[in-house]
Coordinates of C-alpha atoms and ligand atoms in Angstrom, one line a residue:
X4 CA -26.7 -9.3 16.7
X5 CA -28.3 -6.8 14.8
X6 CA -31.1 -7.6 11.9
X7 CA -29.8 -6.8 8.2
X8 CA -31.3 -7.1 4.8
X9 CA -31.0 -9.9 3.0
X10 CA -29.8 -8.7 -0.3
X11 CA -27.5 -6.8 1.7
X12 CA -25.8 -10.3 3.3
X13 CA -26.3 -12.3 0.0
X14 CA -24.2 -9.2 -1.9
X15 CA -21.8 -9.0 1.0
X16 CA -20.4 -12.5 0.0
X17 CA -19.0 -11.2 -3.5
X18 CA -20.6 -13.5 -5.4
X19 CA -23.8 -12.2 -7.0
X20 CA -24.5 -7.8 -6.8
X21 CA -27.1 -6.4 -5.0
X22 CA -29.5 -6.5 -8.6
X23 CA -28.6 -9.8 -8.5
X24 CA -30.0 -10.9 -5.3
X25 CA -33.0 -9.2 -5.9
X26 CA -33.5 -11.1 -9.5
X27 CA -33.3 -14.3 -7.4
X28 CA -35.4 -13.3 -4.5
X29 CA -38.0 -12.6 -7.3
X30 CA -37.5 -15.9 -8.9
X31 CA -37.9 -17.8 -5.8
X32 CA -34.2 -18.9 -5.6
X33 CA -33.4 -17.4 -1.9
X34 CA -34.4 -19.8 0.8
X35 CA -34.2 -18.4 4.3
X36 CA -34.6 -21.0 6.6
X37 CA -36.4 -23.2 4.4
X38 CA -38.8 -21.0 2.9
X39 CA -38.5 -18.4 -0.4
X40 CA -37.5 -15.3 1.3
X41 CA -40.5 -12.7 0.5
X42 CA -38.3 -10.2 -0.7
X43 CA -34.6 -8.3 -1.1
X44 CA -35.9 -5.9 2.1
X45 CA -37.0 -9.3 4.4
X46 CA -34.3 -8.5 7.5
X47 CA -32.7 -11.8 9.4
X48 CA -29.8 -12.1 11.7
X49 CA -27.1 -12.8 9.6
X50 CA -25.1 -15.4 11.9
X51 CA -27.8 -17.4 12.4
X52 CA -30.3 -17.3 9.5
X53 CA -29.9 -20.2 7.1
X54 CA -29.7 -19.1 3.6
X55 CA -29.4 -21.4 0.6
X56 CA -29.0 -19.3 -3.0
X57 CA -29.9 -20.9 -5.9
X58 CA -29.1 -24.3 -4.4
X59 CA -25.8 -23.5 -2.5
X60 CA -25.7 -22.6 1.3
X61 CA -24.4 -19.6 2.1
X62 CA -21.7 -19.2 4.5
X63 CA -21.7 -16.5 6.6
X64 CA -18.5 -14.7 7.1
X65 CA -18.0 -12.5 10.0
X66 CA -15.7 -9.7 8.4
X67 CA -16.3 -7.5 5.0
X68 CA -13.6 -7.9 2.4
X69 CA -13.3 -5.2 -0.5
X70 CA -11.2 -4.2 -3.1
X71 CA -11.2 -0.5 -4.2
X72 CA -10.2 1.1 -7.7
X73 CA -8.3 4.1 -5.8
X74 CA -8.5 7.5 -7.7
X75 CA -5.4 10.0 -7.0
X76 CA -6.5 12.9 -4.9
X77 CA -8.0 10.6 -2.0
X78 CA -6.1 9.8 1.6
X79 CA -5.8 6.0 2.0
X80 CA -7.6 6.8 5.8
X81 CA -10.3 6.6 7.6
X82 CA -11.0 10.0 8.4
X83 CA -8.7 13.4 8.1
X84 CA -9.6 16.9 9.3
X85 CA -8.9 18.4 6.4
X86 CA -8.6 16.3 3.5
X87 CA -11.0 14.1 1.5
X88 CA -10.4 10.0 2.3
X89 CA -10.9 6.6 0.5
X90 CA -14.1 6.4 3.0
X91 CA -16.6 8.6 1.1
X92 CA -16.2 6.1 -2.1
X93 CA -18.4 3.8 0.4
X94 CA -22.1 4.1 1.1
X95 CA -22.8 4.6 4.5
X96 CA -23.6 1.4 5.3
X97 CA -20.6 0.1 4.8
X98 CA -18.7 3.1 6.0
X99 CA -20.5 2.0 9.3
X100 CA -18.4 -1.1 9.4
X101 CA -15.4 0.1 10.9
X102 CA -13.5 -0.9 7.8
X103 CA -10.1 0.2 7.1
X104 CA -7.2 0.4 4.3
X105 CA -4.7 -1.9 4.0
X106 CA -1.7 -0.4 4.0
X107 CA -1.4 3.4 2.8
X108 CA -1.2 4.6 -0.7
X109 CA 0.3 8.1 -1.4
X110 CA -2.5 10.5 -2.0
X111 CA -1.4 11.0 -5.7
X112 CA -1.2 7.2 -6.0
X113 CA -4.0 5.3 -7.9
X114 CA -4.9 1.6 -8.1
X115 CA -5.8 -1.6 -5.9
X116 CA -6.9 -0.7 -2.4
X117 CA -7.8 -3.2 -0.2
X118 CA -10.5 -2.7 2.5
X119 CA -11.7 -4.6 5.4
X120 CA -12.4 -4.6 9.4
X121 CA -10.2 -8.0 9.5
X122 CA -7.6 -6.6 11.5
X123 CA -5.9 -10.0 11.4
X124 CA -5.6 -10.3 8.1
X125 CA -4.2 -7.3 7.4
X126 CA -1.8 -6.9 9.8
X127 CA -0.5 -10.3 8.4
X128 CA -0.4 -9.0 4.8
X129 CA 1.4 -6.1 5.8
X130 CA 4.2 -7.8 7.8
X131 CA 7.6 -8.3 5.5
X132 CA 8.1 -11.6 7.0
X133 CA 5.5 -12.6 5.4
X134 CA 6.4 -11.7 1.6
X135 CA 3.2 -10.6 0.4
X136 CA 3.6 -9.6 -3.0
X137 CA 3.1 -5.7 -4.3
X138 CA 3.3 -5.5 -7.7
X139 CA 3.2 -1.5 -8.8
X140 CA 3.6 0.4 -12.4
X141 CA 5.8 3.4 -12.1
X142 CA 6.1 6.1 -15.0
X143 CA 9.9 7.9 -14.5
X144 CA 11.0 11.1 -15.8
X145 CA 14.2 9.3 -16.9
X146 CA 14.7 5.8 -18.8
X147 CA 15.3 3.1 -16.5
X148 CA 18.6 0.5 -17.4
X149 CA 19.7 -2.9 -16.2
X150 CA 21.7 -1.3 -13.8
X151 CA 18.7 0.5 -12.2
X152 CA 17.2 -3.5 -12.0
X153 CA 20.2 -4.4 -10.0
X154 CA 20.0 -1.8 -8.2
X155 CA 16.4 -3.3 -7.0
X156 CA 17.5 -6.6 -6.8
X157 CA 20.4 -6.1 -3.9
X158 CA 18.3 -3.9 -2.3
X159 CA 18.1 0.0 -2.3
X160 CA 19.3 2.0 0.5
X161 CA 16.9 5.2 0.9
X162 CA 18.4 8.6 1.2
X163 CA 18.0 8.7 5.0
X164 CA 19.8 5.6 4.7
X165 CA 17.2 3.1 5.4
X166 CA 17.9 -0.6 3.8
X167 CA 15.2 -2.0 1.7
X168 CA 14.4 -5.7 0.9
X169 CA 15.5 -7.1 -2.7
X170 CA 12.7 -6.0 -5.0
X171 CA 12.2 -6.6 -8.7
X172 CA 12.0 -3.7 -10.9
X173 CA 11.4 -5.2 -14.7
X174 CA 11.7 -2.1 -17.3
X175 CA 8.9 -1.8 -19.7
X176 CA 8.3 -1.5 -23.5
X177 CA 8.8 2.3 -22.5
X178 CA 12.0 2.4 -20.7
X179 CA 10.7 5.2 -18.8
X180 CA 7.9 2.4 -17.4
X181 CA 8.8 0.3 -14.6
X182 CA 6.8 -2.6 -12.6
X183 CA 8.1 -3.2 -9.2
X184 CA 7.2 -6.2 -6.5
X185 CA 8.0 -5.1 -3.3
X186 CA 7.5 -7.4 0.1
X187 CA 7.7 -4.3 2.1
X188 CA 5.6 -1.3 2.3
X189 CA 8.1 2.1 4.1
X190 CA 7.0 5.5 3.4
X191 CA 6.7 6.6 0.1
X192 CA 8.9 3.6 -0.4
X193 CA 9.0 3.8 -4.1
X194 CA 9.2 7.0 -5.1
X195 CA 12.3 7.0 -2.5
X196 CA 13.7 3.8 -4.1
X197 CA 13.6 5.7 -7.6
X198 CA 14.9 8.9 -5.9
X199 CA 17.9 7.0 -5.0
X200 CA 18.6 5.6 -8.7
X201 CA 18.3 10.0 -9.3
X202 CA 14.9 9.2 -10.8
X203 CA 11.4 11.1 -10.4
X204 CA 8.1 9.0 -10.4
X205 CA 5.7 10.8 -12.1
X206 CA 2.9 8.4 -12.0
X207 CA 2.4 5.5 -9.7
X208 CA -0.3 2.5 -9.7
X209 CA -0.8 -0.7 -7.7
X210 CA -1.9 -3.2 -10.0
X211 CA -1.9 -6.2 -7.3
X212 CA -1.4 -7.5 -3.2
X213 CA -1.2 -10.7 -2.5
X214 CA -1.4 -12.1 -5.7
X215 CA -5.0 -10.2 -6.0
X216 CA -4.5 -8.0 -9.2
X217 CA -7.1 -5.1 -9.3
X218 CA -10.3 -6.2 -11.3
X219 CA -9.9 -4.4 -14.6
X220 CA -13.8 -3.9 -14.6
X221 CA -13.7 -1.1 -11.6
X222 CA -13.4 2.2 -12.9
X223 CA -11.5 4.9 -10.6
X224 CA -13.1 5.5 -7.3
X225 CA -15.5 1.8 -7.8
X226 CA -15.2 -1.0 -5.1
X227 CA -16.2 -4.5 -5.4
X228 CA -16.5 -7.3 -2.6
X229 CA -13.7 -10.0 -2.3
X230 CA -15.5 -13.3 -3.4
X231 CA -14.7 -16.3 -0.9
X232 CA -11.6 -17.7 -3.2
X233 CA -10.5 -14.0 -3.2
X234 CA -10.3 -14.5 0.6
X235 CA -9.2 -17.9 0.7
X236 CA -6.4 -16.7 -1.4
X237 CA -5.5 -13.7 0.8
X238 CA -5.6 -16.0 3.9
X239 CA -3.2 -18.3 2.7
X240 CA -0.9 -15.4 1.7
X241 CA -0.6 -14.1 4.3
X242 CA 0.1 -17.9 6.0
X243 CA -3.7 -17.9 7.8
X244 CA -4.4 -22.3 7.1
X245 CA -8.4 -22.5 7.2
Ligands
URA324 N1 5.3 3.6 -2.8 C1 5.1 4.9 -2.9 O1 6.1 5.7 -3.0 N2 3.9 5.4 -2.9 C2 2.8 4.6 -2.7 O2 1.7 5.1 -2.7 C3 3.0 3.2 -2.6 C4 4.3 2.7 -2.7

């Protein structure tokens, strides 16, 4: 396995950022097999390098976990031919990594992105049997009414006449706001859901997966690392027992 920084692995686990680590290498509180590591740059095999921070030993974990702040404008991709993907948010490091969305989100459609080479774990979050929660704000160009919830709640059928799962739409302050949970994830599923009620979405977020909600501190295009609850928490959504 190849050799990696160790502020690189230490920041990988979510817990502590990269000016972090290097704060504790400097204070003497990385040990890498025993001995203060000599500093952020010092490379080590990841897998079988044994590295204690500030007291606690550090587990290493085999796949990369991230949450991204989508912007609109962006393909939820890994590459395209002609447009710009959710990939050139990441440094090339990590673009290296042969990490990929989970699940798509429209290119005009903003919010919680996850992002990892687990294929396992995503595939599992994405199945409906599953019933991973997708909780989305919606702006309409029409008030939404009770019968519009119903509507969600029995399930919509799509205009090509496609059957969706019961979802919840709950109608905000702003009648023309709406927050859905979906279990499902079909093509352009709610902007079709909202066609079908004779409403337009004009504006479209994900504001959580998995019961993960997006951290409020990542402005538009940012990414963060999942920390090891975060994971725990998506593995036992998605019915993964440790
Ligand atoms: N439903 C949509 O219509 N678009 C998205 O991006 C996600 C869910």
């Amino acid at each position: 396995m190849a050799k990696e920084r160790i502020d690189k692995i230490i920041a990988s686990m979510g817990r502590w950022s990269r000016r972090e680590v290097k704060g504790l290498v400097r204070e003497g509180l990385v040990l890498l097999n025993g001995q203060p590591a000599a500093s952020p740059e010092e490379k080590v095999e990841a897998e079988t390098a044994e590295i204690i921070v500030a007291g606690e030993p550090l587990r290493y974990r085999r796949f990369t976990y991230l949450m991204l702040h989508k912007p609109a404008g962006l393909l939820s991709a890994t590459e395209d031919s002609r447009q710009r993907t959710v990939m050139e948010l990441l440094p090339e490091d990590l673009r290296r990594r042969g990490l990929f969305p989970v699940g798509r989100l429209d290119r005009d459609t903003e919010g919680l992105l996850l992002l990892t080479n687990d294929g396992d774990l995503a595939h599992r979050l994405l199945t409906p049997k599953n019933h991973v929660d997708k909780v989305y704000r919606a702006l309409l160009d029409a008030p939404l009414t009770g019968e519009d919830a119903a509507a969600f709640a029995a399930g919509i059928k799509l205009g090509d006449g496609q059957r969706c799962l019961p979802a919840s739409l709950r109608v905000g302050e702003d009648p023309r706001e709406g927050f859905v949970t979906l279990h499902e994830g079909k093509f352009h599923q709610i902007k079709r859901m909202f066609l079908s009620r004779g409403k337009t979405v004009l504006y479209l977020k994900r504001l959580s997966m998995g019961g993960l909600s997006l951290d409020q501190k990542l402005g538009k295009g940012e990414y963060r690392y999942l920390t090891e609850e975060e994971v725990t928490k998506l593995r036992e959504k998605a019915g993964i027992c440790e």
